[in-house]
Amino acid sequence: MDKPTRQRPLMYGLSTCGWCRKARTWLEERFGEGGFDLIYVDLLPTEEKIKVMAELRKYTPSPAFPMVLADNECIIGYREDEYRRVFGA
Amino acid sequence: MTIDPERVRKTYEQLKADAEAGGYHLNPDEAWTLGLVEGLLINEDRYGYWACPCRLASGNKDEDLDIICPCDYRDPDLHDWGACYCALYVSDEVLEGKRPLQSVPERRPAQCPKAGPRPEPAGGIRLWRCRVCGYLCAREHPPGVCPVCKAKRERFEPFVLPPSALPGP
């Protein structure tokens, strides 16, 4: 599996998901609204969706949401403990 | 996309009544639960069925059958984690505060097993099994709606009770 390489955190989520809402709130509190990137995969057009899922499978065999990518880190599911470990708080 | 709050509230009340009647519980955190009900209604408008709001639906109903809410994984997740994958449904222990609510790992296989009739062993008694809650019934056709968990007819699979499971003469 590859490791993501990026300074700015990127969250992949679903616009309908409660855990994704919580993850977004956590990241907003930590980085501010513009301090990270957010992609709602369910809102993408089908072709884009397929591309993104292929991209996510580089990091994990079974992508699930929320999925937060940071430098060398790929956090799957709403994991406050992991967010604190990776981003500090 | 947002849904009329009246429609969300009405659906929530109905879902809660159905859940309690079947021995299930919705998450008592009302804001959380209303958010998920809104997600279900968004998916109803988007796909035509209640695809799980916390999983990426394909939009193809046959492929998504196992993640139509209540999903095939709800009951084992309630047992193992005290909540379904979305934490829309919670167990008695979580409801009573005896167990903390935590995020639930995905148990859906990456390659979804194809739904549909399975080969049936010869003999025995033919039943219908609800894939959501395990309810069994011995009749010609599956019920339109599962009387326990309210899953729809297409969630039933043929189930054969082998002759060895029957009491002797």
Short mmCIF file of C-alpha atoms in Angstrom, two decimals:
data_model
loop_
_atom_site.label_atom_id
_atom_site.label_comp_id
_atom_site.label_asym_id
_atom_site.label_seq_id
_atom_site.Cartn_x
_atom_site.Cartn_y
_atom_site.Cartn_z
CA MET A 1 0.00 0.00 0.00
CA ASP A 2 1.17 3.54 -0.73
CA LYS A 3 1.48 6.26 1.91
CA PRO A 4 -0.09 9.61 1.18
CA THR A 5 2.34 12.51 0.98
CA ARG A 6 0.77 15.85 1.72
CA GLN A 7 1.14 18.68 4.21
CA ARG A 8 -2.44 19.89 4.07
CA PRO A 9 -4.92 17.37 5.51
CA LEU A 10 -7.51 16.05 3.06
CA MET A 11 -10.74 14.48 4.16
CA TYR A 12 -12.82 12.21 1.94
CA GLY A 13 -16.34 11.86 3.25
CA LEU A 14 -20.00 11.31 2.47
CA SER A 15 -22.36 14.27 2.77
CA THR A 16 -25.02 12.07 4.42
CA CYS A 17 -22.81 10.41 7.05
CA GLY A 18 -22.90 11.33 10.75
CA TRP A 19 -19.31 10.23 11.44
CA CYS A 20 -18.10 12.33 8.50
CA ARG A 21 -19.92 15.34 9.97
CA LYS A 22 -18.10 14.76 13.27
CA ALA A 23 -14.74 14.40 11.52
CA ARG A 24 -15.33 17.61 9.58
CA THR A 25 -16.18 19.46 12.81
CA TRP A 26 -13.02 18.11 14.46
CA LEU A 27 -10.84 19.25 11.57
CA GLU A 28 -12.57 22.65 11.44
CA GLU A 29 -11.87 23.16 15.12
CA ARG A 30 -8.25 22.12 14.70
CA PHE A 31 -7.39 23.82 11.39
CA GLY A 32 -10.16 26.34 10.76
CA GLU A 33 -12.62 26.03 7.89
CA GLY A 34 -10.08 26.74 5.15
CA GLY A 35 -7.26 24.81 6.80
CA PHE A 36 -7.92 21.46 5.16
CA ASP A 37 -9.44 20.06 1.99
CA LEU A 38 -12.74 18.21 1.91
CA ILE A 39 -14.22 16.04 -0.81
CA TYR A 40 -17.70 14.57 -0.50
CA VAL A 41 -17.39 11.48 -2.68
CA ASP A 42 -21.15 10.88 -2.92
CA LEU A 43 -21.59 14.28 -4.58
CA LEU A 44 -19.07 13.63 -7.36
CA PRO A 45 -20.17 12.72 -10.88
CA THR A 46 -19.91 8.95 -11.51
CA GLU A 47 -16.65 9.14 -13.51
CA GLU A 48 -14.95 11.21 -10.82
CA LYS A 49 -16.27 8.86 -8.16
CA ILE A 50 -14.65 5.87 -9.86
CA LYS A 51 -11.35 7.77 -10.16
CA VAL A 52 -11.37 8.80 -6.51
CA MET A 53 -12.18 5.27 -5.30
CA ALA A 54 -9.29 3.90 -7.39
CA GLU A 55 -7.05 6.54 -5.82
CA LEU A 56 -8.19 5.60 -2.31
CA ARG A 57 -7.52 1.91 -2.96
CA LYS A 58 -3.84 2.82 -3.29
CA TYR A 59 -3.85 3.49 0.45
CA THR A 60 -6.22 0.79 1.69
CA PRO A 61 -7.83 -2.30 0.15
CA SER A 62 -11.22 -1.31 1.55
CA PRO A 63 -11.82 2.44 1.67
CA ALA A 64 -14.45 3.68 4.12
CA PHE A 65 -15.53 7.13 5.27
CA PRO A 66 -14.46 9.44 6.73
CA MET A 67 -10.96 8.92 5.39
CA VAL A 68 -8.40 11.53 6.35
CA LEU A 69 -5.10 11.72 4.49
CA ALA A 70 -2.10 13.57 5.85
CA ASP A 71 1.66 13.23 5.53
CA ASN A 72 2.33 9.48 5.66
CA GLU A 73 -0.99 8.89 7.36
CA CYS A 74 -4.32 7.49 6.26
CA ILE A 75 -6.95 7.44 9.00
CA ILE A 76 -10.12 5.48 8.27
CA GLY A 77 -13.28 6.01 10.28
CA TYR A 78 -13.92 8.71 12.88
CA ARG A 79 -10.89 8.23 15.16
CA GLU A 80 -10.38 11.10 17.58
CA ASP A 81 -7.42 9.32 19.20
CA GLU A 82 -5.71 9.01 15.82
CA TYR A 83 -6.51 12.62 14.88
CA ARG A 84 -4.90 13.77 18.13
CA ARG A 85 -1.86 11.58 17.57
CA VAL A 86 -1.32 12.80 14.01
CA PHE A 87 -2.41 16.44 14.26
CA GLY A 88 -1.94 17.20 17.94
CA ALA A 89 -4.68 19.15 19.72
CA MET B 1 -29.38 18.78 -0.91
CA THR B 2 -31.57 19.31 2.13
CA ILE B 3 -34.87 17.74 3.00
CA ASP B 4 -37.97 19.44 4.38
CA PRO B 5 -37.59 19.22 8.20
CA GLU B 6 -41.24 18.16 8.50
CA ARG B 7 -40.57 15.12 6.32
CA VAL B 8 -37.46 14.27 8.32
CA ARG B 9 -39.37 14.53 11.61
CA LYS B 10 -42.28 12.40 10.38
CA THR B 11 -39.96 9.71 9.05
CA TYR B 12 -38.01 9.76 12.31
CA GLU B 13 -41.16 9.28 14.41
CA GLN B 14 -42.30 6.36 12.24
CA LEU B 15 -38.86 4.74 12.23
CA LYS B 16 -38.61 5.08 15.99
CA ALA B 17 -42.04 3.49 16.53
CA ASP B 18 -41.15 0.61 14.18
CA ALA B 19 -37.78 0.10 15.86
CA GLU B 20 -39.23 -0.04 19.35
CA ALA B 21 -42.03 -2.39 18.22
CA GLY B 22 -39.37 -4.80 16.92
CA GLY B 23 -37.15 -4.57 20.01
CA TYR B 24 -34.62 -2.20 18.42
CA HIS B 25 -33.63 1.30 19.52
CA LEU B 26 -32.71 4.40 17.57
CA ASN B 27 -29.78 6.44 18.87
CA PRO B 28 -31.24 8.66 21.65
CA ASP B 29 -29.02 11.56 20.47
CA GLU B 30 -31.84 13.17 18.51
CA ALA B 31 -29.70 15.60 16.48
CA TRP B 32 -27.48 12.70 15.38
CA THR B 33 -30.42 10.50 14.47
CA LEU B 34 -32.32 13.24 12.64
CA GLY B 35 -29.15 13.90 10.61
CA LEU B 36 -29.01 10.25 9.56
CA VAL B 37 -32.73 10.13 8.77
CA GLU B 38 -32.18 13.15 6.53
CA GLY B 39 -29.34 11.20 4.90
CA LEU B 40 -31.66 8.27 4.29
CA LEU B 41 -34.24 10.54 2.68
CA ILE B 42 -31.55 12.20 0.52
CA ASN B 43 -30.57 8.70 -0.64
CA GLU B 44 -34.21 7.80 -1.22
CA ASP B 45 -34.52 10.79 -3.55
CA ARG B 46 -31.11 10.14 -5.10
CA TYR B 47 -31.21 6.36 -5.62
CA GLY B 48 -34.83 5.35 -4.99
CA TYR B 49 -34.04 3.34 -1.87
CA TRP B 50 -32.66 3.80 1.63
CA ALA B 51 -28.97 3.25 0.93
CA CYS B 52 -26.87 3.45 4.10
CA PRO B 53 -25.96 7.12 4.67
CA CYS B 54 -22.46 6.15 5.90
CA ARG B 55 -21.46 3.97 2.95
CA LEU B 56 -20.90 4.86 -0.68
CA ALA B 57 -23.83 3.42 -2.64
CA SER B 58 -23.33 2.26 -6.21
CA GLY B 59 -26.78 3.40 -7.25
CA ASN B 60 -27.49 -0.13 -8.51
CA LYS B 61 -30.09 -1.60 -6.18
CA ASP B 62 -28.97 -5.22 -6.64
CA GLU B 63 -25.42 -4.32 -5.69
CA ASP B 64 -26.57 -2.20 -2.76
CA LEU B 65 -29.17 -4.63 -1.39
CA ASP B 66 -27.02 -5.57 1.62
CA ILE B 67 -26.59 -1.91 2.63
CA ILE B 68 -30.22 -0.84 2.36
CA CYS B 69 -31.17 0.34 5.84
CA PRO B 70 -31.59 -1.66 8.03
CA CYS B 71 -28.50 -3.28 6.52
CA ASP B 72 -27.48 -6.95 6.66
CA TYR B 73 -24.75 -5.97 9.13
CA ARG B 74 -26.83 -4.10 11.71
CA ASP B 75 -27.59 -6.97 14.06
CA PRO B 76 -24.04 -8.39 14.28
CA ASP B 77 -22.71 -4.83 14.76
CA LEU B 78 -25.27 -4.18 17.52
CA HIS B 79 -24.09 -7.35 19.19
CA ASP B 80 -20.34 -6.73 18.83
CA TRP B 81 -20.14 -2.92 19.05
CA GLY B 82 -23.40 -1.77 20.59
CA ALA B 83 -24.34 0.20 17.50
CA CYS B 84 -24.84 -0.22 13.78
CA TYR B 85 -22.19 1.14 11.41
CA CYS B 86 -23.90 4.59 11.34
CA ALA B 87 -24.90 4.53 15.01
CA LEU B 88 -28.48 5.04 13.86
CA TYR B 89 -29.42 1.96 15.89
CA VAL B 90 -27.93 1.27 19.33
CA SER B 91 -28.08 -1.67 21.71
CA ASP B 92 -29.82 -1.73 25.11
CA GLU B 93 -26.42 -1.39 26.82
CA VAL B 94 -25.58 1.79 24.90
CA LEU B 95 -29.09 3.14 25.42
CA GLU B 96 -28.78 2.60 29.18
CA GLY B 97 -25.33 4.18 29.26
CA LYS B 98 -23.66 0.91 30.32
CA ARG B 99 -21.47 0.88 27.25
CA PRO B 100 -19.82 3.81 25.46
CA LEU B 101 -20.69 4.55 21.86
CA GLN B 102 -17.71 4.25 19.54
CA SER B 103 -17.22 4.19 15.81
CA VAL B 104 -17.85 0.78 14.29
CA PRO B 105 -15.39 -0.85 11.88
CA GLU B 106 -16.72 -1.83 8.46
CA ARG B 107 -17.65 -5.52 8.27
CA ARG B 108 -19.08 -5.42 4.75
CA PRO B 109 -16.78 -7.48 2.54
CA ALA B 110 -14.81 -5.40 0.01
CA GLN B 111 -16.16 -7.68 -2.70
CA CYS B 112 -19.88 -7.79 -2.06
CA PRO B 113 -21.25 -11.33 -2.34
CA LYS B 114 -23.86 -11.45 -5.07
CA ALA B 115 -27.35 -11.57 -3.67
CA GLY B 116 -29.93 -13.92 -5.08
CA PRO B 117 -31.15 -17.45 -4.62
CA ARG B 118 -28.58 -19.98 -3.46
CA PRO B 119 -28.46 -23.63 -4.44
CA GLU B 120 -30.79 -25.57 -2.23
CA PRO B 121 -30.06 -28.97 -0.72
CA ALA B 122 -32.58 -31.68 -1.49
CA GLY B 123 -35.26 -32.51 1.07
CA GLY B 124 -35.99 -30.64 4.27
CA ILE B 125 -38.46 -27.85 4.81
CA ARG B 126 -38.26 -24.73 2.69
CA LEU B 127 -38.34 -21.52 4.66
CA TRP B 128 -37.68 -17.86 3.99
CA ARG B 129 -35.02 -16.12 6.05
CA CYS B 130 -34.78 -12.37 6.57
CA ARG B 131 -31.15 -11.46 5.88
CA VAL B 132 -31.45 -8.46 8.19
CA CYS B 133 -32.75 -9.97 11.43
CA GLY B 134 -32.86 -13.73 10.84
CA TYR B 135 -36.67 -14.03 11.07
CA LEU B 136 -37.81 -17.33 9.54
CA CYS B 137 -41.19 -18.12 8.09
CA ALA B 138 -42.60 -21.24 6.46
CA ARG B 139 -44.83 -20.06 3.67
CA GLU B 140 -44.91 -20.14 -0.10
CA HIS B 141 -43.65 -16.59 -0.59
CA PRO B 142 -41.75 -14.22 1.68
CA PRO B 143 -43.82 -11.53 3.41
CA GLY B 144 -43.95 -8.08 1.82
CA VAL B 145 -42.33 -6.61 4.92
CA CYS B 146 -40.49 -8.44 7.70
CA PRO B 147 -42.80 -8.34 10.75
CA VAL B 148 -39.79 -7.96 13.08
CA CYS B 149 -37.40 -5.52 11.43
CA LYS B 150 -39.54 -4.11 8.58
CA ALA B 151 -37.01 -5.06 5.90
CA LYS B 152 -38.71 -5.43 2.51
CA ARG B 153 -39.44 -8.64 0.61
CA GLU B 154 -36.29 -8.56 -1.53
CA ARG B 155 -34.18 -8.96 1.63
CA PHE B 156 -35.51 -12.50 2.19
CA GLU B 157 -33.50 -15.51 1.03
CA PRO B 158 -34.52 -19.16 0.67
CA PHE B 159 -33.53 -21.22 3.67
CA VAL B 160 -33.82 -24.97 3.94
CA LEU B 161 -34.23 -26.65 7.29
CA PRO B 162 -32.47 -29.99 6.78
CA PRO B 163 -34.43 -33.16 7.58
CA SER B 164 -31.88 -33.90 10.34
CA ALA B 165 -33.03 -30.76 12.19
CA LEU B 166 -36.60 -32.04 12.41
CA PRO B 167 -37.87 -34.01 15.39
CA GLY B 168 -38.21 -37.74 14.69
CA PRO B 169 -41.56 -39.49 14.31
#
